[in-house]
Tab-separated table of C-alpha atoms in Angstrom:
chain	number	residue	atom	x	y	z
A	1	MET	CA	143.384	-132.200	90.184
A	2	GLU	CA	146.439	-133.283	88.497
A	3	LEU	CA	149.560	-130.701	89.329
A	4	THR	CA	151.440	-128.846	86.294
A	5	MET	CA	154.726	-128.668	85.925
A	6	LYS	CA	154.442	-124.869	86.902
A	7	HIS	CA	153.103	-126.350	90.253
A	8	LEU	CA	155.499	-128.069	90.755
A	9	LYS	CA	158.226	-125.361	91.014
A	10	VAL	CA	156.022	-123.218	92.956
A	11	VAL	CA	155.543	-126.181	95.726
A	12	PHE	CA	159.521	-126.774	95.318
A	13	ILE	CA	160.359	-123.018	95.511
A	14	LEU	CA	157.829	-122.663	98.634
A	15	ALA	CA	159.640	-126.179	100.192
A	16	ALA	CA	162.980	-124.918	99.774
A	17	VAL	CA	161.983	-121.027	101.341
A	18	ILE	CA	160.391	-122.921	104.525
A	19	GLY	CA	163.302	-125.542	105.098
A	20	LEU	CA	165.893	-122.627	104.814
A	21	SER	CA	163.960	-120.742	107.050
A	22	ALA	CA	163.778	-123.811	109.867
A	23	CYS	CA	167.329	-123.917	109.315
A	24	GLN	CA	168.651	-120.288	110.088
A	25	SER	CA	171.195	-120.081	112.965
A	26	LYS	CA	171.031	-117.313	115.843
A	27	VAL	CA	173.895	-116.836	118.269
A	28	GLU	CA	173.279	-115.062	121.467
A	29	TYR	CA	174.887	-113.778	124.324
A	30	GLY	CA	174.404	-116.266	127.434
A	31	ASP	CA	175.760	-115.884	130.943
A	32	ALA	CA	179.630	-117.135	131.333
A	33	THR	CA	179.115	-118.222	134.857
A	34	GLU	CA	176.026	-120.401	134.136
A	35	VAL	CA	176.438	-124.139	134.308
A	36	GLU	CA	177.362	-125.997	131.493
A	37	THR	CA	176.205	-129.286	130.392
A	38	VAL	CA	176.020	-129.510	126.897
A	39	ASN	CA	177.697	-132.757	127.090
A	40	GLU	CA	179.998	-134.506	129.917
A	41	ASN	CA	183.091	-133.286	128.739
A	42	PHE	CA	185.425	-131.040	130.867
A	43	GLY	CA	183.957	-127.325	130.396
A	44	SER	CA	183.898	-124.072	131.824
A	45	THR	CA	181.565	-124.372	134.725
A	46	ASP	CA	184.341	-127.225	135.626
A	47	LEU	CA	187.192	-124.867	134.691
A	48	GLN	CA	185.684	-121.978	137.437
A	49	ALA	CA	185.031	-124.272	140.187
A	50	ILE	CA	188.109	-125.670	139.775
A	51	ALA	CA	189.356	-122.673	140.013
A	52	ALA	CA	187.665	-121.350	142.999
A	53	LYS	CA	187.613	-124.456	145.383
A	54	MET	CA	192.060	-124.026	144.845
A	55	VAL	CA	192.240	-119.907	145.501
A	56	ASP	CA	189.823	-120.516	148.568
A	57	SER	CA	191.426	-123.422	150.032
A	58	MET	CA	194.980	-122.000	149.573
A	59	LEU	CA	194.172	-118.084	151.104
A	60	THR	CA	192.115	-119.770	154.271
A	61	PHE	CA	194.389	-122.449	154.844
A	62	PRO	CA	196.453	-121.163	158.521
A	63	PRO	CA	199.886	-121.671	157.159
A	64	VAL	CA	199.326	-119.829	154.235
A	65	VAL	CA	197.459	-117.000	156.188
A	66	ALA	CA	200.551	-116.762	158.057
A	67	MET	CA	203.046	-116.407	155.392
A	68	THR	CA	201.086	-113.613	153.646
A	69	ALA	CA	200.242	-111.600	157.125
A	70	ASN	CA	203.168	-109.728	156.515
A	71	ASP	CA	204.293	-110.266	153.144
A	72	ARG	CA	203.366	-110.549	149.452
A	73	PRO	CA	205.290	-113.856	148.789
A	74	ILE	CA	206.579	-114.515	144.870
A	75	ILE	CA	205.396	-117.428	143.267
A	76	PHE	CA	205.779	-118.864	139.791
A	77	VAL	CA	202.707	-121.101	138.446
A	78	ASP	CA	203.893	-124.075	136.751
A	79	LYS	CA	201.695	-125.230	133.519
A	80	ILE	CA	199.364	-128.022	134.965
A	81	LYS	CA	199.354	-131.019	133.799
A	82	ASN	CA	196.661	-132.826	131.932
A	83	LYS	CA	196.592	-136.030	132.721
A	84	THR	CA	193.213	-137.161	131.179
A	85	SER	CA	192.029	-138.551	128.191
A	86	GLU	CA	190.326	-135.545	126.788
A	87	HIS	CA	192.091	-132.248	124.857
A	88	ILE	CA	191.718	-129.789	127.772
A	89	ASP	CA	193.357	-126.173	127.725
A	90	THR	CA	195.255	-126.396	131.127
A	91	GLU	CA	196.812	-123.164	130.640
A	92	SER	CA	193.148	-121.364	130.910
A	93	VAL	CA	192.690	-123.238	134.461
A	94	THR	CA	196.315	-121.932	135.199
A	95	ASP	CA	195.614	-118.702	134.123
A	96	SER	CA	192.151	-118.312	136.092
A	97	ILE	CA	193.799	-119.569	139.556
A	98	SER	CA	196.804	-117.293	139.086
A	99	ASN	CA	194.531	-114.163	138.243
A	100	LYS	CA	191.814	-114.983	141.115
A	101	LEU	CA	195.499	-115.196	143.578
A	102	LEU	CA	196.697	-112.093	141.997
A	103	ARG	CA	193.882	-109.924	142.524
A	104	SER	CA	193.594	-110.909	146.249
A	105	GLY	CA	196.549	-108.785	146.626
A	106	LYS	CA	197.988	-111.753	149.094
A	107	PHE	CA	200.813	-113.030	146.286
A	108	ARG	CA	203.233	-111.786	143.395
A	109	PHE	CA	203.828	-113.402	140.344
A	110	ILE	CA	206.933	-114.059	138.298
A	111	ASP	CA	205.436	-115.528	134.555
A	112	MET	CA	208.190	-118.100	133.721
A	113	THR	CA	206.238	-118.414	129.744
A	114	LYS	CA	208.282	-114.865	128.984
A	115	VAL	CA	211.275	-115.811	130.270
A	116	ASP	CA	212.598	-116.180	126.512
A	117	SER	CA	211.132	-113.507	125.291
A	118	VAL	CA	212.448	-111.350	128.449
A	119	ARG	CA	215.855	-112.416	127.978
A	120	LYS	CA	215.594	-111.415	124.267
A	121	GLN	CA	214.552	-107.899	125.331
A	122	LEU	CA	217.198	-107.656	127.566
A	123	ASP	CA	219.711	-108.614	124.944
A	124	TYR	CA	218.981	-106.103	122.724
A	125	GLN	CA	218.705	-103.066	125.489
A	126	ASN	CA	222.433	-104.469	126.472
A	127	ASN	CA	223.937	-105.353	123.828
A	128	SER	CA	222.742	-104.152	120.420
A	129	GLY	CA	224.182	-101.032	120.885
A	130	MET	CA	220.464	-99.310	119.839
A	131	VAL	CA	219.658	-98.446	123.479
A	132	ASP	CA	220.992	-95.578	125.848
A	133	PRO	CA	222.922	-97.515	128.678
A	134	SER	CA	221.966	-95.149	130.912
A	135	THR	CA	217.968	-96.791	130.805
A	136	ALA	CA	218.942	-100.106	129.837
A	137	ILE	CA	217.790	-102.620	132.099
A	138	ASN	CA	220.818	-104.885	133.516
A	139	PHE	CA	221.168	-108.331	133.576
A	140	GLY	CA	220.604	-110.397	137.029
A	141	ARG	CA	219.079	-107.766	138.551
A	142	GLN	CA	215.255	-109.768	138.504
A	143	ILE	CA	213.739	-111.041	141.853
A	144	GLY	CA	213.661	-115.056	142.037
A	145	ALA	CA	210.874	-116.749	143.183
A	146	GLN	CA	210.085	-118.224	146.527
A	147	TYR	CA	207.353	-120.906	145.804
A	148	MET	CA	205.772	-123.053	142.647
A	149	LEU	CA	202.759	-124.084	142.432
A	150	TYR	CA	201.440	-127.141	140.518
A	151	GLY	CA	199.141	-129.389	139.718
A	152	ASN	CA	197.824	-132.157	137.311
A	153	LEU	CA	194.635	-132.953	136.145
A	154	SER	CA	193.224	-136.521	136.218
A	155	SER	CA	190.166	-138.557	135.214
A	156	ILE	CA	188.543	-141.542	135.337
A	157	VAL	CA	186.095	-142.942	132.778
A	158	LYS	CA	183.795	-145.722	132.811
A	159	GLN	CA	180.600	-146.678	130.604
A	160	ASP	CA	178.241	-149.362	131.417
A	161	GLY	CA	175.540	-149.675	128.275
A	162	SER	CA	173.696	-146.100	128.060
A	163	THR	CA	175.363	-144.859	131.071
A	164	LYS	CA	178.465	-142.853	131.000
A	165	ASP	CA	180.534	-141.610	134.285
A	166	VAL	CA	183.000	-139.382	134.363
A	167	TYR	CA	185.187	-138.821	137.411
A	168	TYR	CA	187.487	-135.693	137.052
A	169	LYS	CA	190.338	-135.404	140.127
A	170	MET	CA	192.254	-131.289	140.027
A	171	THR	CA	195.383	-131.615	143.005
A	172	MET	CA	197.384	-128.675	143.258
A	173	ARG	CA	200.518	-128.349	145.517
A	174	LEU	CA	202.805	-124.841	146.948
A	175	MET	CA	206.374	-125.825	147.312
A	176	ASP	CA	208.557	-123.582	148.991
A	177	LEU	CA	211.503	-123.720	146.749
A	178	GLU	CA	214.161	-123.108	149.092
A	179	THR	CA	213.617	-126.092	151.611
A	180	GLY	CA	211.139	-128.198	149.153
A	181	LEU	CA	208.307	-128.408	151.730
A	182	ILE	CA	205.263	-128.163	150.378
A	183	GLU	CA	203.864	-125.746	152.061
A	184	TRP	CA	199.885	-126.085	151.260
A	185	SER	CA	198.152	-129.307	148.985
A	186	ASP	CA	194.158	-129.820	147.830
A	187	GLU	CA	192.176	-131.574	145.615
A	188	LYS	CA	188.747	-131.288	143.676
A	189	GLU	CA	186.437	-133.775	142.750
A	190	ILE	CA	183.836	-133.684	139.831
A	191	ARG	CA	181.839	-136.314	138.706
A	192	LYS	CA	179.469	-135.899	135.546
A	193	VAL	CA	176.895	-138.969	134.666
A	194	LYS	CA	175.435	-139.191	130.830
A	195	SER	CA	172.098	-141.008	130.536
A	196	LYS	CA	170.503	-142.372	127.608
A	197	SER	CA	166.771	-143.178	126.932
A	198	PHE	CA	165.862	-145.916	124.680
A	199	LEU	CA	165.379	-143.708	122.143
A	200	GLY	CA	168.779	-142.361	121.834
A	201	LEU	CA	168.230	-138.719	123.062
């Protein structure tokens, strides 16, 4: 039986509706701590593993335990340098490590990313003529950091046929600013291997 033009239109409309239904996207909340393996690039699981490793290592290192036994040393964290070939938000890694250390109650922090904003506010309070001098915060009253925490994130990427190997290494150090001595150092290594089947899946 031949299909009329009317029948063809109905078939086309039904096919279009079915196609659109099949392509609809769906958004769901997931577990932020669940292992993420969407691809071989640096991801949330790597960030969490690095932050946990570094903080645990630093807080349990005997000289740091002694250093924080009766005091809360003041630290500033230098932004972690990204030496990989990927675009990685190392500020997020820095923030996670800083937050964990601060919440441990063992350290106090100076936020060097806000120095310019603080300077502008103090200049406004002291020189604009719009702030009551008795309430203005004077220049030169901030407390200096005693230690600097800094680090590097590097990677080695190798590919052989259908197999891709990505190796990450995060290195961090704690420096005494007065003496220049390194009081603590550690590293975290992560390896990811991506393989394709003969079908390319």
